[in-house]
Short mmCIF file of C-alpha atoms in Angstrom, two decimals:
data_model
loop_
_atom_site.label_atom_id
_atom_site.label_comp_id
_atom_site.label_asym_id
_atom_site.label_seq_id
_atom_site.Cartn_x
_atom_site.Cartn_y
_atom_site.Cartn_z
CA MET T 1 152.23 1.83 -128.53
CA GLU T 2 153.10 0.37 -125.14
CA ILE T 3 156.29 2.46 -125.04
CA GLU T 4 154.25 5.60 -125.69
CA GLU T 5 151.85 4.71 -122.86
CA ASP T 6 154.78 4.12 -120.49
CA GLU T 7 156.24 7.48 -121.44
CA GLU T 8 152.89 9.18 -120.88
CA ARG T 9 152.55 7.58 -117.43
CA ARG T 10 156.09 8.66 -116.60
CA ARG T 11 155.39 12.21 -117.73
CA GLN T 12 152.13 12.27 -115.73
CA ARG T 13 153.91 11.02 -112.65
CA LYS T 14 156.58 13.70 -112.97
CA LEU T 15 153.90 16.35 -113.29
CA GLU T 16 152.08 15.07 -110.20
CA GLU T 17 155.32 15.06 -108.24
CA ALA T 18 156.05 18.58 -109.38
CA LEU T 19 152.63 19.74 -108.23
CA GLU T 20 153.22 17.97 -104.92
CA VAL T 21 156.50 19.79 -104.41
CA LYS T 22 154.92 23.10 -105.41
CA SER T 23 152.13 22.59 -102.88
CA LEU T 24 154.58 21.65 -100.15
CA ARG T 25 156.70 24.73 -100.85
CA ARG T 26 153.66 26.94 -100.47
CA ILE T 27 152.80 25.35 -97.13
CA ILE T 28 156.36 25.64 -95.82
CA SER T 29 156.29 29.27 -96.90
CA ALA T 30 153.09 29.73 -94.89
CA TYR T 31 154.95 28.54 -91.78
CA LEU T 32 157.92 30.77 -92.57
CA ASN T 33 155.68 33.76 -93.29
CA TYR T 34 154.10 33.50 -89.86
CA PRO T 35 156.52 35.96 -88.14
CA GLU T 36 155.97 38.59 -90.82
CA ALA T 37 152.19 38.22 -90.57
CA ALA T 38 152.42 38.48 -86.78
CA GLU T 39 154.45 41.66 -87.05
CA GLU T 40 151.86 43.06 -89.43
CA ASP T 41 149.20 42.39 -86.79
CA VAL T 42 151.26 44.31 -84.23
CA ARG T 43 151.62 47.22 -86.66
CA ARG T 44 147.86 47.21 -87.18
CA TYR T 45 147.26 47.28 -83.41
CA GLU T 46 149.76 50.11 -83.05
CA LYS T 47 148.10 52.07 -85.85
CA SER T 48 144.71 51.75 -84.14
CA PHE T 49 146.20 52.79 -80.82
CA LYS T 50 147.71 55.92 -82.34
CA LYS T 51 144.28 56.95 -83.62
CA LEU T 52 142.94 57.17 -80.08
CA PRO T 53 142.27 60.67 -78.79
CA PRO T 54 144.80 61.83 -76.13
CA ALA T 55 142.37 61.36 -73.26
CA HIS T 56 141.93 57.69 -74.16
CA LYS T 57 145.66 57.04 -74.34
CA ALA T 58 145.90 57.40 -70.58
CA PHE T 59 145.23 53.67 -70.41
CA GLU T 60 148.35 51.61 -70.98
CA PRO T 61 148.12 49.27 -73.97
CA PRO T 62 148.60 45.56 -73.23
CA LEU T 63 151.83 45.50 -75.29
CA ASP T 64 154.74 47.92 -75.35
CA MET T 65 154.13 49.63 -78.68
CA SER T 66 157.50 51.39 -78.54
CA GLN T 67 159.49 48.21 -79.19
CA ASP T 68 161.14 47.77 -82.57
CA VAL T 69 159.33 44.80 -84.08
CA ASP T 70 161.87 44.63 -86.90
CA GLY T 71 164.81 44.08 -84.58
CA CYS T 72 164.62 40.29 -84.43
CA LYS T 73 167.47 38.32 -85.93
CA ASP T 74 166.52 35.57 -88.43
CA PRO T 75 162.88 35.48 -87.26
CA HIS T 76 161.75 33.01 -89.92
CA LEU T 77 164.19 30.26 -89.04
CA GLU T 78 163.99 30.88 -85.30
CA ASN T 79 160.21 30.59 -85.22
CA PHE T 80 160.09 27.61 -87.56
CA GLU T 81 162.91 25.57 -86.07
CA HIS T 82 162.32 26.25 -82.38
CA GLY T 83 158.56 26.12 -82.37
CA HIS T 84 157.90 29.60 -80.99
CA CYS T 85 154.69 30.28 -82.80
CA HIS T 86 151.25 31.61 -82.08
CA SER T 87 147.71 31.03 -83.23
CA GLU T 88 144.48 32.86 -83.77
CA GLU T 89 140.98 31.90 -82.75
CA ARG T 90 139.16 30.52 -85.76
CA ASN T 91 136.13 28.36 -86.51
CA ALA T 92 137.10 24.71 -86.17
CA SER T 93 135.98 23.93 -89.71
CA SER T 94 138.69 26.16 -91.17
CA CYS T 95 141.39 23.99 -89.61
CA GLN T 96 140.93 21.13 -92.05
CA SER T 97 142.89 22.11 -95.13
CA ALA T 98 142.97 20.23 -98.41
CA SER T 99 146.54 20.96 -99.28
CA THR T 100 148.07 18.36 -101.50
CA SER T 101 147.65 17.49 -105.13
CA GLY T 102 148.20 13.78 -104.59
CA ARG T 103 149.58 11.30 -102.12
CA MET T 104 152.60 11.60 -99.88
CA CYS T 105 154.42 8.72 -98.26
CA CYS T 106 155.00 9.37 -94.60
CA SER T 107 156.15 5.97 -93.44
CA ASN T 108 159.85 5.52 -92.82
CA HIS T 109 159.99 2.74 -95.41
CA ALA T 110 158.95 3.88 -98.86
CA GLU T 111 157.43 0.52 -99.76
CA ALA T 112 154.84 0.92 -97.00
CA CYS T 113 153.10 3.73 -98.85
CA PRO T 114 154.39 4.14 -102.42
CA GLN T 115 153.55 7.29 -104.32
CA GLU T 116 152.45 5.55 -107.51
CA LYS T 117 150.10 3.08 -105.86
CA SER T 118 148.06 3.70 -102.73
CA ASN T 119 149.25 0.41 -101.28
CA ILE T 120 149.75 0.82 -97.55
CA MET T 121 149.91 -2.79 -96.47
CA SER T 122 148.74 -6.24 -97.39
CA ASN T 123 149.60 -7.76 -94.03
CA PRO T 124 149.29 -5.36 -91.08
CA THR T 125 151.65 -7.36 -88.91
CA THR T 126 154.58 -7.24 -91.34
CA GLU T 127 154.44 -4.23 -93.61
CA LEU T 128 153.41 -1.42 -91.26
CA GLN T 129 156.18 0.94 -90.24
CA GLU T 130 157.97 -0.50 -87.23
CA VAL T 131 158.96 2.00 -84.56
CA LYS T 132 160.95 1.12 -81.46
CA SER T 133 159.70 2.72 -78.28
CA GLU T 134 161.74 3.33 -75.13
CA GLN T 135 164.14 6.24 -75.71
CA GLN T 136 164.16 5.58 -79.44
CA HIS T 137 164.36 8.54 -81.81
CA GLU T 138 164.11 6.84 -85.18
CA PRO T 139 161.67 8.69 -87.44
CA ILE T 140 158.05 7.62 -87.18
CA PHE T 141 157.70 8.96 -90.66
CA GLY T 142 159.90 10.82 -93.09
CA SER T 143 159.50 13.57 -95.64
CA GLY T 144 157.55 12.63 -98.73
CA ALA T 145 159.13 15.48 -100.64
CA GLY T 146 162.55 13.96 -100.06
CA GLU T 147 161.50 10.88 -102.02
CA VAL T 148 161.14 12.67 -105.32
CA GLU T 149 163.47 10.93 -107.76
CA ASN T 150 164.65 13.68 -110.08
CA ASN T 151 164.65 17.23 -108.80
CA ASN T 152 166.03 18.65 -112.05
CA GLU T 153 163.06 17.40 -114.07
CA ILE T 154 160.67 18.69 -111.44
CA ALA T 155 162.39 22.05 -111.57
CA GLU T 156 161.60 22.17 -115.27
CA CYS T 157 157.93 21.64 -114.47
CA CYS T 158 157.73 24.11 -111.60
CA SER T 159 160.28 26.67 -112.77
CA ASN T 160 161.16 29.02 -109.90
CA ASP T 161 158.93 27.19 -107.46
CA VAL T 162 161.59 24.54 -106.86
CA ALA T 163 164.72 26.12 -108.33
CA ASP T 164 166.95 29.00 -107.34
CA SER T 165 167.70 32.06 -109.42
CA ASN T 166 170.40 30.16 -111.34
CA GLY T 167 168.05 27.35 -112.27
CA ASN T 168 169.62 24.87 -109.87
CA ALA T 169 167.19 22.42 -108.35
CA PHE T 170 167.26 22.17 -104.57
CA SER T 171 169.04 19.05 -103.38
CA SER T 172 167.27 18.90 -100.06
CA PRO T 173 163.93 20.05 -98.59
CA HIS T 174 166.00 21.92 -95.99
CA ASP T 175 166.92 24.39 -98.75
CA TRP T 176 163.30 25.49 -98.71
CA LEU T 177 163.74 26.87 -95.19
CA ASP T 178 166.06 29.60 -96.47
CA PRO T 179 164.18 32.86 -95.74
CA SER T 180 165.47 34.33 -99.02
CA LEU T 181 163.42 31.73 -100.90
CA LEU T 182 160.09 32.59 -99.29
CA LEU T 183 157.05 32.55 -101.53
CA ASN T 184 154.43 35.24 -101.14
CA VAL T 185 151.46 33.31 -99.82
CA PRO T 186 147.96 34.62 -99.03
CA LEU T 187 147.16 35.44 -95.42
CA VAL T 188 144.64 32.60 -95.35
CA ASP T 189 147.61 30.22 -95.53
CA VAL T 190 149.15 31.83 -92.45
CA ASP T 191 145.78 31.57 -90.71
CA LYS T 192 145.98 27.82 -91.24
CA VAL T 193 149.32 27.82 -89.45
CA ARG T 194 147.75 29.67 -86.52
CA CYS T 195 145.00 27.08 -86.48
CA ILE T 196 147.62 24.32 -86.34
CA ILE T 197 149.05 25.92 -83.20
CA ARG T 198 145.66 25.61 -81.55
CA ASN T 199 145.56 21.98 -82.56
CA ILE T 200 148.93 21.53 -80.87
CA VAL T 201 147.31 22.58 -77.58
CA ARG T 202 144.49 20.09 -78.15
CA ASP T 203 146.81 17.16 -78.86
CA TRP T 204 150.12 17.86 -77.15
CA ALA T 205 149.63 20.19 -74.17
CA ALA T 206 148.44 19.60 -70.63
CA GLU T 207 145.94 22.41 -71.25
CA GLY T 208 144.26 20.25 -73.91
CA GLU T 209 143.76 17.29 -71.59
CA LYS T 210 140.12 18.17 -70.91
CA GLU T 211 139.26 18.08 -74.63
CA ARG T 212 141.23 14.88 -75.10
CA ASN T 213 139.34 13.30 -72.23
CA GLN T 214 136.07 14.33 -73.83
CA CYS T 215 136.94 12.96 -77.27
CA TYR T 216 139.77 10.45 -77.08
CA LYS T 217 139.10 8.80 -73.74
CA PRO T 218 135.71 7.27 -74.72
CA ILE T 219 137.30 5.93 -77.93
CA LEU T 220 140.27 4.43 -76.11
CA GLU T 221 138.07 2.85 -73.45
CA GLU T 222 135.81 1.36 -76.13
CA LEU T 223 138.75 -0.04 -78.10
CA ASP T 224 140.14 -1.57 -74.92
CA ALA T 225 136.79 -3.20 -74.19
CA GLN T 226 136.32 -4.47 -77.75
CA PHE T 227 139.73 -6.19 -77.84
CA PRO T 228 140.28 -7.42 -74.27
CA ASN T 229 142.66 -10.26 -75.12
CA ARG T 230 145.14 -8.50 -77.37
CA SER T 231 148.15 -10.53 -78.38
CA LYS T 232 151.58 -8.92 -78.21
CA GLU T 233 152.79 -11.29 -80.89
CA SER T 234 149.95 -10.46 -83.29
CA PRO T 235 148.26 -7.24 -82.13
CA PRO T 236 145.04 -6.05 -83.79
CA ALA T 237 145.40 -3.38 -86.48
CA CYS T 238 143.59 -0.05 -86.14
CA LEU T 239 143.33 2.70 -88.75
CA VAL T 240 142.78 6.33 -87.73
CA PRO T 241 141.73 8.46 -90.74
CA GLY T 242 141.98 12.20 -90.20
CA ALA T 243 144.67 11.65 -87.57
CA GLY T 244 145.63 15.33 -87.41
CA LEU T 245 148.68 15.80 -85.19
CA GLY T 246 148.83 12.12 -84.29
CA ARG T 247 148.01 12.01 -80.56
CA LEU T 248 145.01 9.68 -80.85
CA ALA T 249 146.86 7.29 -83.17
CA LEU T 250 149.77 7.27 -80.70
CA GLU T 251 147.49 6.59 -77.73
CA ILE T 252 145.90 3.68 -79.62
CA SER T 253 149.36 2.29 -80.30
CA CYS T 254 150.18 2.56 -76.60
CA LEU T 255 147.13 0.40 -75.87
CA GLY T 256 148.76 -2.46 -77.76
CA PHE T 257 147.42 -2.00 -81.29
CA ILE T 258 149.21 -1.73 -84.59
CA SER T 259 148.08 1.83 -85.27
CA GLN T 260 148.25 3.80 -88.48
CA GLY T 261 147.22 7.45 -88.68
CA ASN T 262 146.15 8.85 -92.04
CA GLU T 263 146.18 12.60 -92.70
CA PHE T 264 145.64 14.65 -95.85
CA SER T 265 146.83 18.06 -94.69
CA TYR T 266 150.52 18.86 -95.15
CA TYR T 267 150.05 21.56 -92.51
CA MET T 268 149.21 18.81 -90.03
CA MET T 269 151.84 16.37 -91.31
CA ILE T 270 154.74 18.82 -91.03
CA CYS T 271 153.84 19.65 -87.44
CA SER T 272 153.10 16.09 -86.31
CA SER T 273 156.37 14.87 -87.85
CA PHE T 274 158.26 17.54 -85.90
CA ILE T 275 156.64 16.63 -82.57
CA LEU T 276 156.79 12.85 -83.01
CA ASN T 277 160.31 12.68 -84.40
CA HIS T 278 162.18 15.57 -82.80
CA THR T 279 160.94 15.66 -79.22
CA GLU T 280 163.67 14.89 -76.71
CA THR T 281 161.87 15.74 -73.48
CA THR T 282 158.49 16.81 -72.18
CA GLY T 283 157.83 20.54 -72.18
CA GLN T 284 160.65 21.11 -74.63
CA TRP T 285 159.05 24.08 -76.38
CA THR T 286 156.92 27.03 -75.31
CA ILE T 287 154.20 28.48 -77.52
CA TYR T 288 151.71 31.32 -77.07
CA PRO T 289 148.62 29.89 -78.77
CA TRP T 290 146.14 32.60 -77.82
CA ILE T 291 148.26 35.69 -78.50
CA HIS T 292 146.21 36.62 -81.59
CA SER T 293 142.85 36.01 -79.91
CA ASN T 294 141.88 39.61 -79.22
CA CYS T 295 138.19 38.86 -78.76
CA ASN T 296 136.53 37.39 -75.67
CA SER T 297 139.65 37.60 -73.48
CA LEU T 298 139.05 37.84 -69.75
CA SER T 299 142.46 39.38 -69.11
CA ASP T 300 145.70 40.29 -70.86
CA ASN T 301 147.48 37.56 -68.92
CA ASP T 302 145.08 34.96 -70.30
CA GLN T 303 145.78 36.08 -73.84
CA HIS T 304 149.54 36.16 -73.35
CA ARG T 305 149.91 32.98 -71.31
CA PRO T 306 152.54 30.45 -72.43
CA VAL T 307 151.84 26.77 -73.02
CA SER T 308 154.56 24.10 -72.78
CA ILE T 309 154.60 21.26 -75.30
CA PRO T 310 154.58 18.36 -75.55
CA ASP T 311 153.07 17.03 -72.33
CA ILE T 312 154.57 13.58 -72.97
CA HIS T 313 157.69 12.26 -74.67
CA PRO T 314 156.29 10.34 -77.70
CA ALA T 315 159.23 7.96 -78.05
CA SER T 316 158.93 6.93 -74.38
CA ALA T 317 155.16 6.57 -74.34
CA GLY T 318 155.20 2.80 -74.91
CA ILE T 319 154.09 2.60 -78.52
CA THR T 320 153.54 -0.75 -80.20
CA GLU T 321 155.81 -1.74 -83.08
CA GLY T 322 154.03 -0.92 -86.30
CA PHE T 323 152.93 2.61 -85.38
CA SER T 324 152.98 4.79 -88.51
CA MET T 325 151.55 7.89 -90.15
CA CYS T 326 150.56 7.92 -93.80
CA GLY T 327 149.82 11.11 -95.73
CA GLY T 328 147.23 11.24 -98.47
CA ASP T 329 143.56 11.48 -99.28
CA PHE T 330 141.62 8.76 -97.44
CA VAL T 331 139.64 7.77 -100.53
CA GLU T 332 142.66 7.62 -102.83
CA VAL T 333 144.88 5.74 -100.41
CA TYR T 334 142.48 3.17 -98.95
CA ASN T 335 140.12 2.57 -101.88
CA ASP T 336 142.51 -0.09 -103.12
CA SER T 337 142.09 -3.84 -103.48
CA SER T 338 145.05 -4.48 -101.16
CA GLN T 339 143.12 -2.84 -98.31
CA ILE T 340 140.06 -5.12 -98.43
CA GLY T 341 139.47 -6.78 -95.08
CA VAL T 342 142.80 -5.65 -93.61
CA TRP T 343 141.80 -3.71 -90.50
CA ASP T 344 140.41 -5.01 -87.21
CA ALA T 345 139.18 -1.54 -86.25
CA VAL T 346 138.68 1.88 -87.80
CA VAL T 347 138.47 4.92 -85.53
CA THR T 348 137.10 8.20 -86.89
CA CYS T 349 137.21 11.28 -84.66
CA PHE T 350 135.96 14.58 -86.10
CA PHE T 351 136.49 13.05 -89.54
CA ILE T 352 133.46 11.77 -91.44
CA ASP T 353 132.12 15.29 -92.08
CA THR T 354 135.30 16.16 -94.00
CA ALA T 355 133.98 14.14 -96.97
CA HIS T 356 132.74 15.46 -100.28
CA ASN T 357 130.69 12.26 -100.34
CA ILE T 358 130.13 10.75 -96.90
CA ILE T 359 128.55 7.67 -98.50
CA GLU T 360 131.88 6.90 -100.14
CA TYR T 361 133.65 7.19 -96.79
CA ILE T 362 131.26 4.69 -95.19
CA GLU T 363 131.56 2.30 -98.14
CA ILE T 364 135.37 2.30 -97.89
CA ILE T 365 135.34 1.86 -94.10
CA SER T 366 133.11 -1.18 -94.55
CA ARG T 367 135.33 -2.60 -97.29
CA ILE T 368 138.63 -2.30 -95.43
CA LEU T 369 137.33 -3.77 -92.15
CA LYS T 370 137.56 -7.47 -91.48
CA GLU T 371 134.31 -9.32 -90.94
CA GLY T 372 133.38 -8.69 -87.33
CA GLY T 373 135.62 -5.63 -87.26
CA VAL T 374 134.50 -2.51 -85.40
CA TRP T 375 134.02 1.09 -86.48
CA ILE T 376 134.18 3.57 -83.62
CA ASN T 377 133.11 7.10 -84.53
CA PHE T 378 133.10 10.35 -82.57
CA GLY T 379 132.15 13.77 -83.88
CA PRO T 380 129.58 16.17 -85.34
CA LEU T 381 128.34 16.61 -88.90
CA LEU T 382 129.82 20.01 -89.73
CA TYR T 383 130.19 19.23 -93.42
CA HIS T 384 133.36 21.00 -94.55
CA PHE T 385 132.33 21.56 -98.16
CA ALA T 386 128.77 22.69 -97.45
CA ASP T 387 129.60 26.34 -98.19
CA MET T 388 131.66 25.87 -101.36
CA TYR T 389 129.47 28.17 -103.41
CA GLY T 390 130.26 28.74 -107.05
CA GLN T 391 132.64 25.81 -107.44
CA GLU T 392 130.80 23.57 -109.84
CA ASP T 393 133.36 20.77 -109.75
CA ASP T 394 133.00 20.26 -105.99
CA MET T 395 130.24 18.22 -104.44
CA SER T 396 129.01 18.06 -100.87
CA ILE T 397 126.61 15.36 -99.70
CA GLU T 398 125.13 16.54 -96.41
CA LEU T 399 123.11 13.89 -94.62
CA SER T 400 121.40 13.94 -91.25
CA LEU T 401 122.69 11.67 -88.51
CA GLU T 402 119.66 9.45 -89.06
CA ASP T 403 120.51 9.07 -92.74
CA VAL T 404 124.20 8.46 -92.00
CA LYS T 405 123.25 5.49 -89.82
CA LYS T 406 120.89 4.16 -92.53
CA ILE T 407 123.75 4.27 -95.04
CA ALA T 408 125.98 2.43 -92.56
CA PHE T 409 123.36 -0.29 -92.11
CA HIS T 410 123.16 -0.61 -95.90
CA TYR T 411 126.90 -1.32 -96.05
CA GLY T 412 126.70 -4.13 -93.55
CA PHE T 413 127.10 -2.44 -90.18
CA GLU T 414 125.18 -3.24 -87.02
CA LEU T 415 124.87 -0.63 -84.28
CA GLU T 416 126.11 -1.89 -80.92
CA LYS T 417 126.44 1.26 -78.83
CA GLU T 418 125.40 4.88 -79.30
CA GLN T 419 125.39 8.02 -77.21
CA THR T 420 125.81 11.78 -77.45
CA ILE T 421 128.80 13.44 -75.78
CA GLU T 422 129.26 17.18 -75.31
CA THR T 423 132.68 18.46 -76.28
CA THR T 424 134.64 21.39 -77.64
CA TYR T 425 137.22 21.58 -80.44
CA THR T 426 140.47 23.56 -80.12
CA THR T 427 138.70 25.93 -77.75
CA ASN T 428 140.53 28.38 -75.52
CA PRO T 429 139.37 27.24 -72.08
CA ARG T 430 139.70 30.78 -70.69
CA SER T 431 137.76 32.48 -73.48
CA MET T 432 134.38 34.13 -72.89
CA MET T 433 133.13 32.25 -75.96
CA GLN T 434 132.86 28.47 -75.86
CA ASN T 435 131.54 26.51 -78.85
CA HIS T 436 130.19 23.13 -77.83
CA TYR T 437 129.26 20.14 -79.95
CA HIS T 438 126.79 17.42 -79.04
CA ALA T 439 128.88 14.83 -80.81
CA ALA T 440 127.66 11.45 -81.99
CA PHE T 441 129.59 8.56 -80.47
CA TRP T 442 128.93 5.04 -81.67
CA THR T 443 130.36 1.57 -82.06
CA MET T 444 129.28 -0.34 -85.15
CA ARG T 445 130.31 -3.85 -86.14
CA LYS T 446 130.69 -5.18 -89.67
CA LYS T 447 128.42 -8.18 -90.07
CA ARG T 448 129.98 -11.56 -90.62
CA THR T 449 129.05 -13.37 -93.78
CA THR T 450 126.86 -16.33 -92.98
CA THR T 451 128.02 -19.62 -94.44
CA THR T 452 125.73 -22.46 -95.28
#
């Protein structure tokens, strides 16, 4: 009987891994399909221009419509590998994509975040991914897909999704970058890629500094004040759920914390891995993040302006040993007995409203904090699953800010500081439309258990 249960667990694990690979292939295909989708946009603009009456064609179009858009050589690989990509203005809520079927290990050492168990660390000073700083280019995290044990068995589960036309399983994730193996993905997937490009500006461009100062600076200043006597030998450990492209987690590490970013979206993880692990110098790549934003542009030059990234060299930023990124659902990864009382601080920035059940988020944050640990939160309550109509299996608990604080008090938090800060999110600073949030910013402390 026990043998049968072991075989069933093994089969279930293989199936989960296969689904993980299938999901990752679709997301990589979304990145690789970006050039084709962009060319389709140009064709649509050209078609509209041709419909103009002759008198209206006297005005020169902003782009040269006579150019052959099909004349580029290897556009998929060039755009993916060299980072020449664009984005489109979208509502911020659409940027958070639930993309994976399970967990993905993104630490350099597999034991730091195993796929079977959501066991990140039992001792934050010893088991977190160690990353050297000055001029070091060792990976901050690796590819979870590369850790799959048996590609042939996965190919049997996923058929053509992970195998070539001869039935041979791919030996390396790099095989997936072959343009001939592109999957046909819906345009909404490509829109997510465009949204990622806007997030790059927010996190890794000089143009995003104003937003970072609005959101990240208050958090960093508060962390610095809460832990004034940090020890280099035993630095405090800080978790950053919803870390996105990793800039905030990196900045926290540079303050002298063991910092771990957690992110669920493969779209985010692929991009953050590229920037963190493959940057050799500041301003190494040029992107055109607003090229698809045809509405609310003040001028053609604003729409077509280039942005250099990154604005800093991550490996030379002065990160503390132990900086890591871990991919996976926050609830699945950190709702584990090994996480109880591990973290000195939890920082959530534009994160708590990504929950199906925000009460569960707060409960887990309380559980994983040490007694006396601090929870610093910044962001609105734009509940991401509030409009999931017709999907009976999904839930969305949408509480007011007042109720969120009541739930936090119930789980042992005391409010120390609170204010409202106005900010934007991935906003084009030169657009005629600016969406502003009056974000909640607070510091709460987990009560210490009184002993008699």
